[in-house]
Every structure is written in structure tokens, then in C-alpha cells.
Short mmCIF file of C-alpha atoms in Angstrom, two decimals:
data_model
loop_
_atom_site.label_atom_id
_atom_site.label_comp_id
_atom_site.label_asym_id
_atom_site.label_seq_id
_atom_site.Cartn_x
_atom_site.Cartn_y
_atom_site.Cartn_z
CA UNK A 1 0.10 -0.10 0.06
CA UNK A 2 2.74 2.41 1.01
CA UNK A 3 4.36 2.30 -2.48
CA UNK A 4 1.16 3.81 -3.89
CA UNK A 5 1.38 6.95 -2.06
CA UNK A 6 3.59 9.08 -4.39
CA UNK A 7 1.79 7.96 -7.67
CA UNK A 8 -1.64 8.39 -6.05
CA UNK A 9 -0.77 11.99 -4.99
CA UNK A 10 0.49 12.86 -8.48
CA UNK A 11 -2.56 11.27 -10.21
CA UNK A 12 -5.09 12.68 -7.89
CA UNK A 13 -3.54 16.24 -8.23
CA UNK A 14 -3.69 15.74 -12.06
CA UNK A 15 -7.30 14.55 -11.94
CA UNK A 16 -8.41 17.30 -9.74
CA UNK A 17 -6.75 19.79 -12.02
CA UNK A 18 -8.88 18.26 -15.09
CA UNK A 19 -11.94 17.73 -12.97
CA UNK A 20 -13.35 21.43 -13.45
CA UNK A 21 -13.32 20.84 -17.32
CA UNK A 22 -15.21 17.60 -17.00
CA UNK A 23 -17.65 19.11 -14.56
CA UNK A 24 -18.08 22.01 -16.91
CA UNK A 25 -18.85 19.85 -19.73
CA UNK A 26 -21.60 17.84 -17.94
CA UNK A 27 -25.09 18.99 -18.80
CA UNK A 28 -27.03 21.35 -16.43
CA UNK A 29 -29.59 19.44 -14.13
CA UNK A 30 -33.10 20.32 -15.18
CA UNK A 31 -34.36 21.98 -11.97
CA UNK A 32 -31.25 23.09 -10.06
CA UNK A 33 -28.98 24.17 -13.00
CA UNK A 34 -25.54 25.36 -12.28
CA UNK A 35 -25.73 24.86 -8.41
CA UNK A 36 -26.07 21.10 -8.86
CA UNK A 37 -22.43 20.85 -9.93
CA UNK A 38 -21.22 21.23 -6.40
CA UNK A 39 -22.46 17.67 -6.13
CA UNK A 40 -19.38 16.29 -7.86
CA UNK A 41 -17.27 17.39 -4.91
CA UNK A 42 -19.91 17.00 -2.18
CA UNK A 43 -20.78 13.26 -2.81
CA UNK A 44 -17.17 11.93 -2.80
CA UNK A 45 -16.27 13.91 0.32
CA UNK A 46 -19.43 12.63 2.17
CA UNK A 47 -18.63 9.04 1.15
CA UNK A 48 -14.94 9.31 2.28
CA UNK A 49 -16.13 11.02 5.47
CA UNK A 50 -18.25 7.85 6.25
CA UNK A 51 -15.33 5.58 5.09
CA UNK A 52 -12.90 7.25 7.45
CA UNK A 53 -15.21 6.57 10.39
CA UNK A 54 -15.31 2.83 9.34
CA UNK A 55 -11.63 2.62 8.95
CA UNK A 56 -11.07 4.41 12.30
CA UNK A 57 -13.49 2.03 14.03
CA UNK A 58 -12.11 -1.11 12.48
CA UNK A 59 -8.46 -0.10 13.34
CA UNK A 60 -9.72 0.63 16.88
CA UNK A 61 -11.33 -2.86 17.13
CA UNK A 62 -8.01 -4.36 16.01
CA UNK A 63 -6.17 -2.11 18.54
CA UNK A 64 -8.49 -2.87 21.54
CA UNK A 65 -9.51 -6.47 20.99
CA UNK A 66 -6.58 -7.93 19.07
CA UNK A 67 -3.75 -5.95 20.78
CA UNK A 68 -2.40 -4.69 17.46
CA UNK A 69 -0.39 -1.69 18.56
CA UNK A 70 0.34 -0.61 14.91
CA UNK A 71 -3.47 -0.30 14.16
CA UNK A 72 -3.62 2.72 16.51
CA UNK A 73 -1.64 4.83 13.80
CA UNK A 74 -4.29 4.00 11.32
CA UNK A 75 -7.02 5.03 13.56
CA UNK A 76 -5.32 8.50 14.21
CA UNK A 77 -4.87 8.97 10.50
CA UNK A 78 -8.41 8.13 9.57
CA UNK A 79 -9.88 10.28 12.31
CA UNK A 80 -8.01 13.31 11.10
CA UNK A 81 -8.95 12.49 7.55
CA UNK A 82 -12.62 12.22 8.85
CA UNK A 83 -12.21 15.78 10.09
CA UNK A 84 -10.93 17.04 6.78
CA UNK A 85 -13.56 15.28 4.59
CA UNK A 86 -16.24 16.03 7.18
CA UNK A 87 -15.48 19.71 6.89
CA UNK A 88 -15.66 19.54 3.09
CA UNK A 89 -18.95 17.70 3.26
CA UNK A 90 -20.44 20.25 5.85
CA UNK A 91 -19.17 23.25 3.85
CA UNK A 92 -20.36 22.02 0.31
CA UNK A 93 -23.64 20.75 1.65
CA UNK A 94 -25.03 24.07 3.01
CA UNK A 95 -23.65 25.92 -0.08
CA UNK A 96 -25.74 23.73 -2.23
CA UNK A 97 -28.70 23.67 0.14
CA UNK A 98 -29.00 27.46 0.24
CA UNK A 99 -29.64 27.51 -3.56
CA UNK A 100 -31.56 24.25 -3.84
CA UNK A 101 -33.75 24.22 -0.57
CA UNK A 102 -33.64 27.99 0.13
CA UNK A 103 -31.95 27.28 3.54
CA UNK A 104 -28.37 26.82 4.65
CA UNK A 105 -29.31 24.03 7.11
CA UNK A 106 -32.17 21.88 8.23
CA UNK A 107 -32.24 19.44 11.35
CA UNK A 108 -33.02 16.30 9.32
CA UNK A 109 -31.60 13.04 10.53
CA UNK A 110 -28.83 12.74 8.02
CA UNK A 111 -27.59 16.30 8.47
CA UNK A 112 -27.89 16.28 12.25
CA UNK A 113 -26.06 12.91 12.51
CA UNK A 114 -23.20 14.05 10.16
CA UNK A 115 -22.70 17.07 12.27
CA UNK A 116 -22.56 14.77 15.30
CA UNK A 117 -20.18 12.41 13.66
CA UNK A 118 -18.00 15.45 12.83
CA UNK A 119 -18.00 16.57 16.48
CA UNK A 120 -17.03 13.00 17.51
CA UNK A 121 -14.00 13.27 15.13
CA UNK A 122 -13.25 16.58 16.72
CA UNK A 123 -13.47 15.30 20.17
CA UNK A 124 -11.33 12.31 19.21
CA UNK A 125 -8.68 14.55 17.90
CA UNK A 126 -8.75 16.78 20.90
CA UNK A 127 -8.45 13.77 23.05
CA UNK A 128 -5.51 12.42 21.11
CA UNK A 129 -3.74 15.82 21.31
CA UNK A 130 -4.38 16.78 25.00
CA UNK A 131 -5.19 13.40 26.63
CA UNK A 132 -1.54 12.41 27.19
CA UNK A 133 -0.61 9.07 28.11
CA UNK A 134 -3.39 6.39 28.58
CA UNK A 135 -5.75 8.18 26.20
CA UNK A 136 -5.19 5.76 23.30
CA UNK A 137 -7.66 3.08 24.62
CA UNK A 138 -10.24 5.73 25.57
CA UNK A 139 -9.84 7.13 22.01
CA UNK A 140 -10.31 3.58 20.49
CA UNK A 141 -13.52 3.30 22.62
CA UNK A 142 -14.72 6.63 21.27
CA UNK A 143 -14.08 5.56 17.69
CA UNK A 144 -16.31 2.48 18.18
CA UNK A 145 -19.28 4.67 19.22
CA UNK A 146 -18.49 6.98 16.31
CA UNK A 147 -18.62 4.13 13.92
CA UNK A 148 -22.23 3.43 15.10
CA UNK A 149 -23.36 6.57 13.27
CA UNK A 150 -22.25 5.50 9.80
CA UNK A 151 -25.15 3.02 8.96
CA UNK A 152 -27.64 5.54 10.59
CA UNK A 153 -26.39 8.31 8.36
CA UNK A 154 -26.46 6.21 5.28
CA UNK A 155 -29.91 4.70 5.58
CA UNK A 156 -31.62 7.77 7.37
CA UNK A 157 -32.68 9.41 4.14
CA UNK A 158 -34.41 6.25 2.94
CA UNK A 159 -36.50 5.87 6.32
CA UNK A 160 -37.42 9.48 6.82
CA UNK A 161 -38.86 11.50 4.05
CA UNK A 162 -36.48 14.54 4.22
CA UNK A 163 -35.21 17.32 1.82
CA UNK A 164 -31.90 15.36 1.26
CA UNK A 165 -32.11 13.12 -1.78
CA UNK A 166 -32.27 9.45 -1.16
CA UNK A 167 -29.31 6.95 -1.69
CA UNK A 168 -30.97 5.54 -4.89
CA UNK A 169 -30.19 8.76 -6.75
CA UNK A 170 -26.50 7.93 -7.42
CA UNK A 171 -26.85 4.47 -8.97
CA UNK A 172 -29.49 5.77 -11.30
CA UNK A 173 -27.67 8.76 -12.50
CA UNK A 174 -27.48 9.28 -16.38
CA UNK A 175 -24.16 8.59 -17.99
CA UNK A 176 -23.39 12.38 -18.66
CA UNK A 177 -23.57 13.16 -14.99
CA UNK A 178 -21.93 9.75 -13.80
CA UNK A 179 -18.64 10.31 -15.76
CA UNK A 180 -17.61 13.52 -13.83
CA UNK A 181 -18.98 12.13 -10.59
CA UNK A 182 -16.93 8.81 -10.61
CA UNK A 183 -13.92 10.70 -12.05
CA UNK A 184 -14.00 13.08 -8.99
CA UNK A 185 -14.72 10.08 -6.68
CA UNK A 186 -11.61 8.23 -8.06
CA UNK A 187 -9.41 11.39 -7.61
CA UNK A 188 -10.73 11.98 -4.10
CA UNK A 189 -10.40 8.31 -3.14
CA UNK A 190 -6.71 8.32 -4.24
CA UNK A 191 -6.07 11.43 -2.32
CA UNK A 192 -7.61 9.77 0.83
CA UNK A 193 -5.60 6.63 0.41
CA UNK A 194 -2.44 8.60 0.00
CA UNK A 195 -2.97 10.92 2.94
CA UNK A 196 -4.01 7.97 5.02
CA UNK A 197 -0.70 6.19 4.25
CA UNK A 198 1.35 9.34 4.96
CA UNK A 199 -0.37 10.18 8.22
CA UNK A 200 -0.27 6.63 9.45
CA UNK A 201 3.46 6.27 8.55
CA UNK A 202 4.08 9.50 10.57
CA UNK A 203 2.25 8.17 13.61
CA UNK A 204 4.00 4.81 13.36
CA UNK A 205 7.38 6.66 13.21
CA UNK A 206 6.33 8.96 16.16
CA UNK A 207 5.43 5.77 18.27
CA UNK A 208 8.81 4.16 17.36
CA UNK A 209 10.75 7.25 18.48
CA UNK A 210 8.69 7.25 21.65
CA UNK A 211 9.65 3.55 22.25
CA UNK A 212 13.33 4.38 21.68
CA UNK A 213 13.28 7.04 24.12
CA UNK A 214 11.63 4.90 26.72
CA UNK A 215 14.27 2.20 26.07
CA UNK A 216 16.94 4.79 26.44
CA UNK A 217 15.60 5.96 29.80
CA UNK A 218 15.43 2.46 31.14
CA UNK A 219 19.02 1.56 29.99
CA UNK B 1 -25.10 -15.39 35.23
CA UNK B 2 -26.12 -15.29 38.87
CA UNK B 3 -22.40 -14.53 39.56
CA UNK B 4 -22.65 -11.51 37.23
CA UNK B 5 -25.63 -10.02 39.14
CA UNK B 6 -24.01 -10.88 42.56
CA UNK B 7 -20.93 -8.98 41.67
CA UNK B 8 -22.89 -6.07 40.25
CA UNK B 9 -24.91 -5.88 43.36
CA UNK B 10 -21.85 -5.87 45.56
CA UNK B 11 -20.45 -2.96 43.66
CA UNK B 12 -23.81 -1.12 43.93
CA UNK B 13 -23.97 -1.90 47.68
CA UNK B 14 -20.31 -0.63 48.10
CA UNK B 15 -21.06 2.64 46.27
CA UNK B 16 -24.43 3.19 48.07
CA UNK B 17 -22.64 2.53 51.56
CA UNK B 18 -20.01 5.13 50.76
CA UNK B 19 -22.63 7.52 49.38
CA UNK B 20 -24.98 7.16 52.39
CA UNK B 21 -22.12 7.98 54.83
CA UNK B 22 -20.75 10.98 52.82
CA UNK B 23 -23.79 12.09 50.84
CA UNK B 24 -21.21 13.97 48.83
CA UNK B 25 -22.27 13.24 45.27
CA UNK B 26 -25.86 13.29 45.81
CA UNK B 27 -25.87 16.61 47.47
CA UNK B 28 -23.41 18.33 45.11
CA UNK B 29 -25.16 16.95 42.15
CA UNK B 30 -28.58 17.96 43.33
CA UNK B 31 -27.57 21.44 44.24
CA UNK B 32 -25.93 21.87 40.78
CA UNK B 33 -28.97 20.55 39.01
CA UNK B 34 -31.24 22.89 40.90
CA UNK B 35 -28.84 25.85 40.18
CA UNK B 36 -29.02 24.98 36.46
CA UNK B 37 -32.80 25.08 36.49
CA UNK B 38 -32.75 28.31 38.38
CA UNK B 39 -30.32 29.94 35.97
CA UNK B 40 -32.66 28.81 33.05
CA UNK B 41 -35.72 30.32 34.86
CA UNK B 42 -33.82 33.69 35.36
CA UNK B 43 -32.69 33.64 31.71
CA UNK B 44 -35.95 32.71 30.14
CA UNK B 45 -38.93 33.55 32.43
CA UNK B 46 -40.22 37.12 31.52
CA UNK B 47 -42.90 38.92 33.66
CA UNK B 48 -43.56 35.80 35.67
CA UNK B 49 -44.53 33.72 32.59
CA UNK B 50 -42.32 31.02 31.06
CA UNK B 51 -42.49 30.55 27.24
CA UNK B 52 -44.33 27.47 26.08
CA UNK B 53 -42.59 24.19 25.16
CA UNK B 54 -39.19 24.98 26.92
CA UNK B 55 -39.80 22.57 29.95
CA UNK B 56 -38.60 19.46 28.25
CA UNK B 57 -35.41 21.01 26.85
CA UNK B 58 -34.45 22.53 30.26
CA UNK B 59 -35.17 19.22 32.02
CA UNK B 60 -32.92 17.20 29.89
CA UNK B 61 -30.13 19.91 29.94
CA UNK B 62 -30.22 19.90 33.70
CA UNK B 63 -30.21 16.04 33.82
CA UNK B 64 -27.27 15.74 31.29
CA UNK B 65 -25.16 18.54 33.18
CA UNK B 66 -25.83 17.03 36.41
CA UNK B 67 -25.17 13.55 35.18
CA UNK B 68 -21.71 14.55 33.96
CA UNK B 69 -20.74 15.97 37.39
CA UNK B 70 -22.03 12.74 39.11
CA UNK B 71 -20.08 10.50 36.65
CA UNK B 72 -16.83 12.48 37.09
CA UNK B 73 -17.24 12.39 40.91
CA UNK B 74 -17.98 8.53 41.22
CA UNK B 75 -14.68 7.68 39.55
CA UNK B 76 -12.71 10.60 41.03
CA UNK B 77 -13.42 8.99 44.43
CA UNK B 78 -12.04 5.68 43.30
CA UNK B 79 -9.02 7.35 41.86
CA UNK B 80 -8.38 9.62 45.04
CA UNK B 81 -8.48 6.63 47.39
CA UNK B 82 -6.65 4.42 44.84
CA UNK B 83 -9.37 1.81 45.01
CA UNK B 84 -9.98 1.48 41.43
CA UNK B 85 -6.95 -0.84 41.01
CA UNK B 86 -8.34 -2.89 43.91
CA UNK B 87 -11.76 -3.01 42.34
CA UNK B 88 -10.26 -4.17 39.04
CA UNK B 89 -8.09 -6.77 40.70
CA UNK B 90 -11.08 -8.32 42.31
CA UNK B 91 -11.74 -11.79 40.96
CA UNK B 92 -14.83 -10.78 39.14
CA UNK B 93 -16.05 -10.22 35.61
CA UNK B 94 -15.09 -6.68 34.42
CA UNK B 95 -18.58 -6.24 32.72
CA UNK B 96 -20.08 -7.07 36.00
CA UNK B 97 -18.14 -4.19 37.77
CA UNK B 98 -19.23 -1.91 34.95
CA UNK B 99 -22.80 -2.95 35.43
CA UNK B 100 -22.49 -2.25 39.19
CA UNK B 101 -21.14 1.17 38.75
CA UNK B 102 -23.77 1.94 36.05
CA UNK B 103 -26.66 0.89 38.39
CA UNK B 104 -25.13 2.97 41.32
CA UNK B 105 -25.04 5.94 39.05
CA UNK B 106 -28.63 5.43 37.86
CA UNK B 107 -29.80 5.22 41.42
CA UNK B 108 -28.02 8.47 42.22
CA UNK B 109 -29.34 10.22 39.22
CA UNK B 110 -32.92 8.83 39.93
CA UNK B 111 -32.78 10.55 43.34
CA UNK B 112 -31.84 13.84 41.75
CA UNK B 113 -34.52 13.51 39.14
CA UNK B 114 -37.16 12.98 41.92
CA UNK B 115 -36.48 16.57 43.01
CA UNK B 116 -35.54 18.05 39.70
CA UNK B 117 -38.60 17.06 37.71
CA UNK B 118 -41.28 18.60 39.98
CA UNK B 119 -39.06 21.68 40.26
CA UNK B 120 -38.95 21.97 36.40
CA UNK B 121 -42.70 21.45 36.47
CA UNK B 122 -43.19 24.09 38.93
CA UNK B 123 -41.17 26.85 37.41
CA UNK B 124 -42.09 26.08 33.61
CA UNK B 125 -45.62 24.83 33.88
CA UNK B 126 -44.98 21.25 32.82
CA UNK B 127 -47.98 18.91 33.03
CA UNK B 128 -45.85 16.07 34.49
CA UNK B 129 -48.97 14.27 35.93
CA UNK B 130 -50.72 13.86 32.63
CA UNK B 131 -48.86 10.73 31.47
CA UNK B 132 -46.79 9.61 34.49
CA UNK B 133 -45.95 6.16 33.03
CA UNK B 134 -44.50 7.45 29.78
CA UNK B 135 -42.59 10.29 31.53
CA UNK B 136 -41.00 7.87 33.82
CA UNK B 137 -40.11 5.42 31.09
CA UNK B 138 -38.58 8.32 29.12
CA UNK B 139 -36.57 9.53 32.21
CA UNK B 140 -35.27 5.95 32.93
CA UNK B 141 -34.46 5.01 29.39
CA UNK B 142 -32.89 8.47 28.78
CA UNK B 143 -30.87 8.44 31.91
CA UNK B 144 -29.74 4.85 31.23
CA UNK B 145 -28.50 5.61 27.71
CA UNK B 146 -26.66 8.68 28.91
CA UNK B 147 -25.17 7.03 31.93
CA UNK B 148 -24.20 3.85 30.02
CA UNK B 149 -21.69 5.76 27.79
CA UNK B 150 -20.92 8.16 30.71
CA UNK B 151 -19.81 5.44 33.03
CA UNK B 152 -17.52 3.79 30.47
CA UNK B 153 -15.95 7.04 29.53
CA UNK B 154 -15.52 8.33 33.09
CA UNK B 155 -13.86 5.03 34.12
CA UNK B 156 -11.44 5.22 30.98
CA UNK B 157 -10.79 8.92 31.69
CA UNK B 158 -9.50 8.20 35.21
CA UNK B 159 -5.98 7.52 33.79
CA UNK B 160 -6.08 10.61 31.38
CA UNK B 161 -4.90 14.20 31.97
CA UNK B 162 -7.45 17.08 32.10
CA UNK B 163 -10.24 14.45 32.64
CA UNK B 164 -12.76 16.98 34.06
CA UNK B 165 -12.93 19.04 30.90
CA UNK B 166 -12.74 16.08 28.54
CA UNK B 167 -15.69 14.10 29.88
CA UNK B 168 -18.44 16.36 28.57
CA UNK B 169 -16.40 17.11 25.43
CA UNK B 170 -16.31 13.41 24.60
CA UNK B 171 -19.68 12.41 26.06
CA UNK B 172 -21.99 15.02 24.64
CA UNK B 173 -21.52 14.31 20.90
CA UNK B 174 -21.92 10.54 21.36
CA UNK B 175 -25.14 10.83 23.48
CA UNK B 176 -26.75 13.32 21.10
CA UNK B 177 -29.29 10.66 19.96
CA UNK B 178 -30.39 9.86 23.35
CA UNK B 179 -30.69 13.48 24.16
CA UNK B 180 -32.91 14.11 20.97
CA UNK B 181 -35.14 11.23 21.87
CA UNK B 182 -35.50 12.38 25.48
CA UNK B 183 -36.30 15.92 24.54
CA UNK B 184 -38.56 15.15 21.70
CA UNK B 185 -40.45 12.28 23.65
CA UNK B 186 -40.86 14.62 26.62
CA UNK B 187 -41.89 17.71 24.55
CA UNK B 188 -44.70 15.47 22.97
CA UNK B 189 -46.06 14.76 26.29
CA UNK B 190 -45.79 18.42 27.67
CA UNK B 191 -47.20 20.28 24.67
CA UNK B 192 -50.64 22.02 24.75
CA UNK B 193 -52.20 18.99 22.89
CA UNK B 194 -50.12 16.01 24.09
CA UNK B 195 -49.21 13.55 21.26
CA UNK B 196 -49.08 10.19 22.82
CA UNK B 197 -48.20 8.07 19.61
CA UNK B 198 -45.36 10.46 18.92
CA UNK B 199 -44.09 9.97 22.40
CA UNK B 200 -44.32 6.17 22.02
CA UNK B 201 -42.30 6.38 18.81
CA UNK B 202 -39.50 8.28 20.60
CA UNK B 203 -39.51 6.00 23.48
CA UNK B 204 -39.14 3.10 21.01
CA UNK B 205 -36.14 4.76 19.41
CA UNK B 206 -34.65 5.65 22.65
CA UNK B 207 -34.89 2.03 23.93
CA UNK B 208 -33.11 0.96 20.75
CA UNK B 209 -30.19 3.33 21.34
CA UNK B 210 -30.02 2.11 24.95
CA UNK B 211 -29.59 -1.49 23.84
CA UNK B 212 -26.83 -0.36 21.38
CA UNK B 213 -25.06 1.78 23.88
CA UNK B 214 -25.21 -0.73 26.84
CA UNK B 215 -24.16 -3.61 24.69
CA UNK B 216 -21.24 -1.80 23.23
CA UNK B 217 -20.19 -0.45 26.75
CA UNK B 218 -20.33 -3.92 28.33
CA UNK B 219 -18.30 -5.22 25.46
CA UNK B 220 -15.54 -2.46 25.40
CA UNK B 221 -15.21 -2.10 29.27
CA UNK B 222 -13.06 -5.22 29.55
CA UNK B 223 -10.29 -4.35 26.96
CA UNK B 224 -10.11 -0.61 27.82
CA UNK B 225 -9.74 -1.20 31.49
CA UNK B 226 -6.90 -3.75 30.96
CA UNK B 227 -3.44 -2.24 31.56
#
């Protein structure tokens, strides 16, 4: 996985550079017109926001229940990416909603729980930063509770009739809309994997240095 | 299974004995909850009249604030006297110890709520006697969901720096679903034309969250408390 970092960064940079042209070439959506184009960034960011919660949760399970010390690095990395992609989702969403629904924000289940998940990531990061020694297990427990929100956020729009479009919209998208969407999705995903690798490697190296210091103290 | 309940009961009895002798947590928590409600009434009540539909929100804010205080204190006492290690060294299931701590906290918060709920009703004109059964179910289920996560986090925070500030920061985002269900369900009972089916729906969702939170807490307590 780690060898992919450099090519993925280059590739996603190139693709995100080309993306505006592809998005510009896609036809206007019949009712929303130009504002719908923010969707090509909103959807990949939102999906990766949920993916990072799942990665963080699974890494925390491996850390807590299977005593994999290295899994903690992946949990830190994905939590910080969750903050990043969550911020992207929560900025692009209201920008779109202001024009499409007429309001910046509504308290519907998906929006509320997405904000809550973002807050959980924020609390997780604060805990990692200021908790000091002993906070790693607590953070892992926190990540497990955060992961609970993901299925809820995903299915909520299909259960409650809300303003937010349902999950069936994306698979039934016409090809002209689908091409720029999946192009952006691929670019975002590669960026996500590359950043995840870089951040996890950094966390692993930090842990190794700390272990070396501890050994030095004991010697 | 009987061993589980015996251990849990012993932990509850231990906590209650300490509490009956000192009365520290129940008195501080109660006074804090009353102060919160009074601050709300000074902030909101205008010309002797409280606005409609605020009672449910204020009740749950007071419960969550007071709950955080009580959770922090129960484990602070264990840390202060260095008894948490002894408790964990006891030849007993860790989940049973967790269950005992949770039950103790629920009893404590129940006591506080017995005074808090009538006070909110008095100051904000809430019809608490209209649907006593549903209101009590909401209070028990809501406090359980909140305290289940809170007990787990307070126990884990014992070893962490700046634990007093971190507990609410970590706890509130995670227990938002419980708070939403509690407030909405209670508001449905308190409004001018009470909506019983709506309250029943929120109670059902609340119990579902309780099941998830308690299961996950019982499951994670063992690994997170192992050194």
C-alpha cells in the first residue's frame, strides 16, 4: 500500500486539475441548473467522511480486542481525515442547500447525525492531542461509538422523508452526470488513500521514536 | 449468570454505603441541577411567565449537566483513594463491575430527578402528571443511555490528563441521539395537545439506542480497563 502514496498523490492532483473541465462539460440538471455541480465534490467527500469513520472504527477494534499496537496509527490517520472530509461535506452541503432548498441548514436526521459524527471526530482529535498517556484506549472506545453513526447516516434518508436526496439517486444517474462524478470520486479516493498512508506512517514513526526514548531511559 | 448479578450488586452496595455515609455526590449533584434550572428560569422567564414548550429541553439539559458531574465524581473518588485498581483486581467479571457502577449512578441520578422534575414542572408549567408512566419510562431510558456511555468514559478517563474538561467534550457528541429522543418524547407529552403516539415512537427509538449503547459499553469495558 505504501508504495502507492507518491503515484496516487500525483494522479489525484492531475485529476483534480482536470475535474473542473469535466464538470463544466456535464449538462445542467433540469431543476437546479448550475448549483447542482457542487454535487461532484459533495458526494465523494461525504462518502469518504463515512469511510474514514469505518476505517477508524475497524482499526480501533484491532487495537482494542486484538492488541495490534500498529492499528492505532491507522485510527489516528483516519480520524484526522474524517475531520478534513467531514469539513468538506459540511461546507459544500449548506452551500448547495442555500440555493436548492432555500435554507443553509435543516435539522433532518442525516444532516444532524453528520454534524454529530464530525463533532465526535473533533473530540477524538482533541483527546489524542491533549489526553496524554493512557488516552489511546479511550480514543479507541470513542471511535467504536463514532462508527455506530455510519449506517444510521447512510440509511436515514431512505427511512425518513426529508429534503436530502435518497441513496438511490447515485446508482440511477445518467451517464453524462456519472462520468464526472466517478472521475471526481476516483481522484478523491486516491487522495484519501495517499493521505491516510502518509499520516499513518508518521504516527508509526512517532510511536517508534517514543519507544526508543523509553528504552534509552530504562537503559 | 447469577455470579454476574451478585458482583454487580456488591459494587452497587459498596457505592451506596459510601454515598449514604458521605452524601457528597448526591448533594453536590442535586444542588448543581437545581442551580442550572434556576439559571434557566432567570434567563427565560419574563414577567412571571415562562415561554411554552421549553420545559422538556431544560429538564434534559439539567439532567445531562448533573449526570456529567456525578459520573466524574464517582470515579474521581475511586482514583483519589486508589481503590480503582483494587476493584479491577477483584476476581470478578469486568462487565459485572461496569454494570454495578452503572446501576449505582442510575440510582443516584434517579434520586436527583425525583426533586428535579417537580421543580422544572413548577417553574415552567409542565404537566408532569398527565402521562406519568410514559414520562417515567422516558426518564429511565434516557438516563440509562446517557449514563451507560458516561460510566464507560468516566472509567477510562481516570487515567487521562485533564479528565474533568474532557468528559463532557467526549460524552455529549456521542449521546446526542439519546438527548434528541428524550427531549422530543418529553416535549410531545408536555405540549398543549399531547401527542401520545409520537411519544411512544421516541420511547421506542430511545430504547433501541439504549440497547446499542449498553451492549457496546459492556463489550468494550473489559479491553479498555486492562493495563
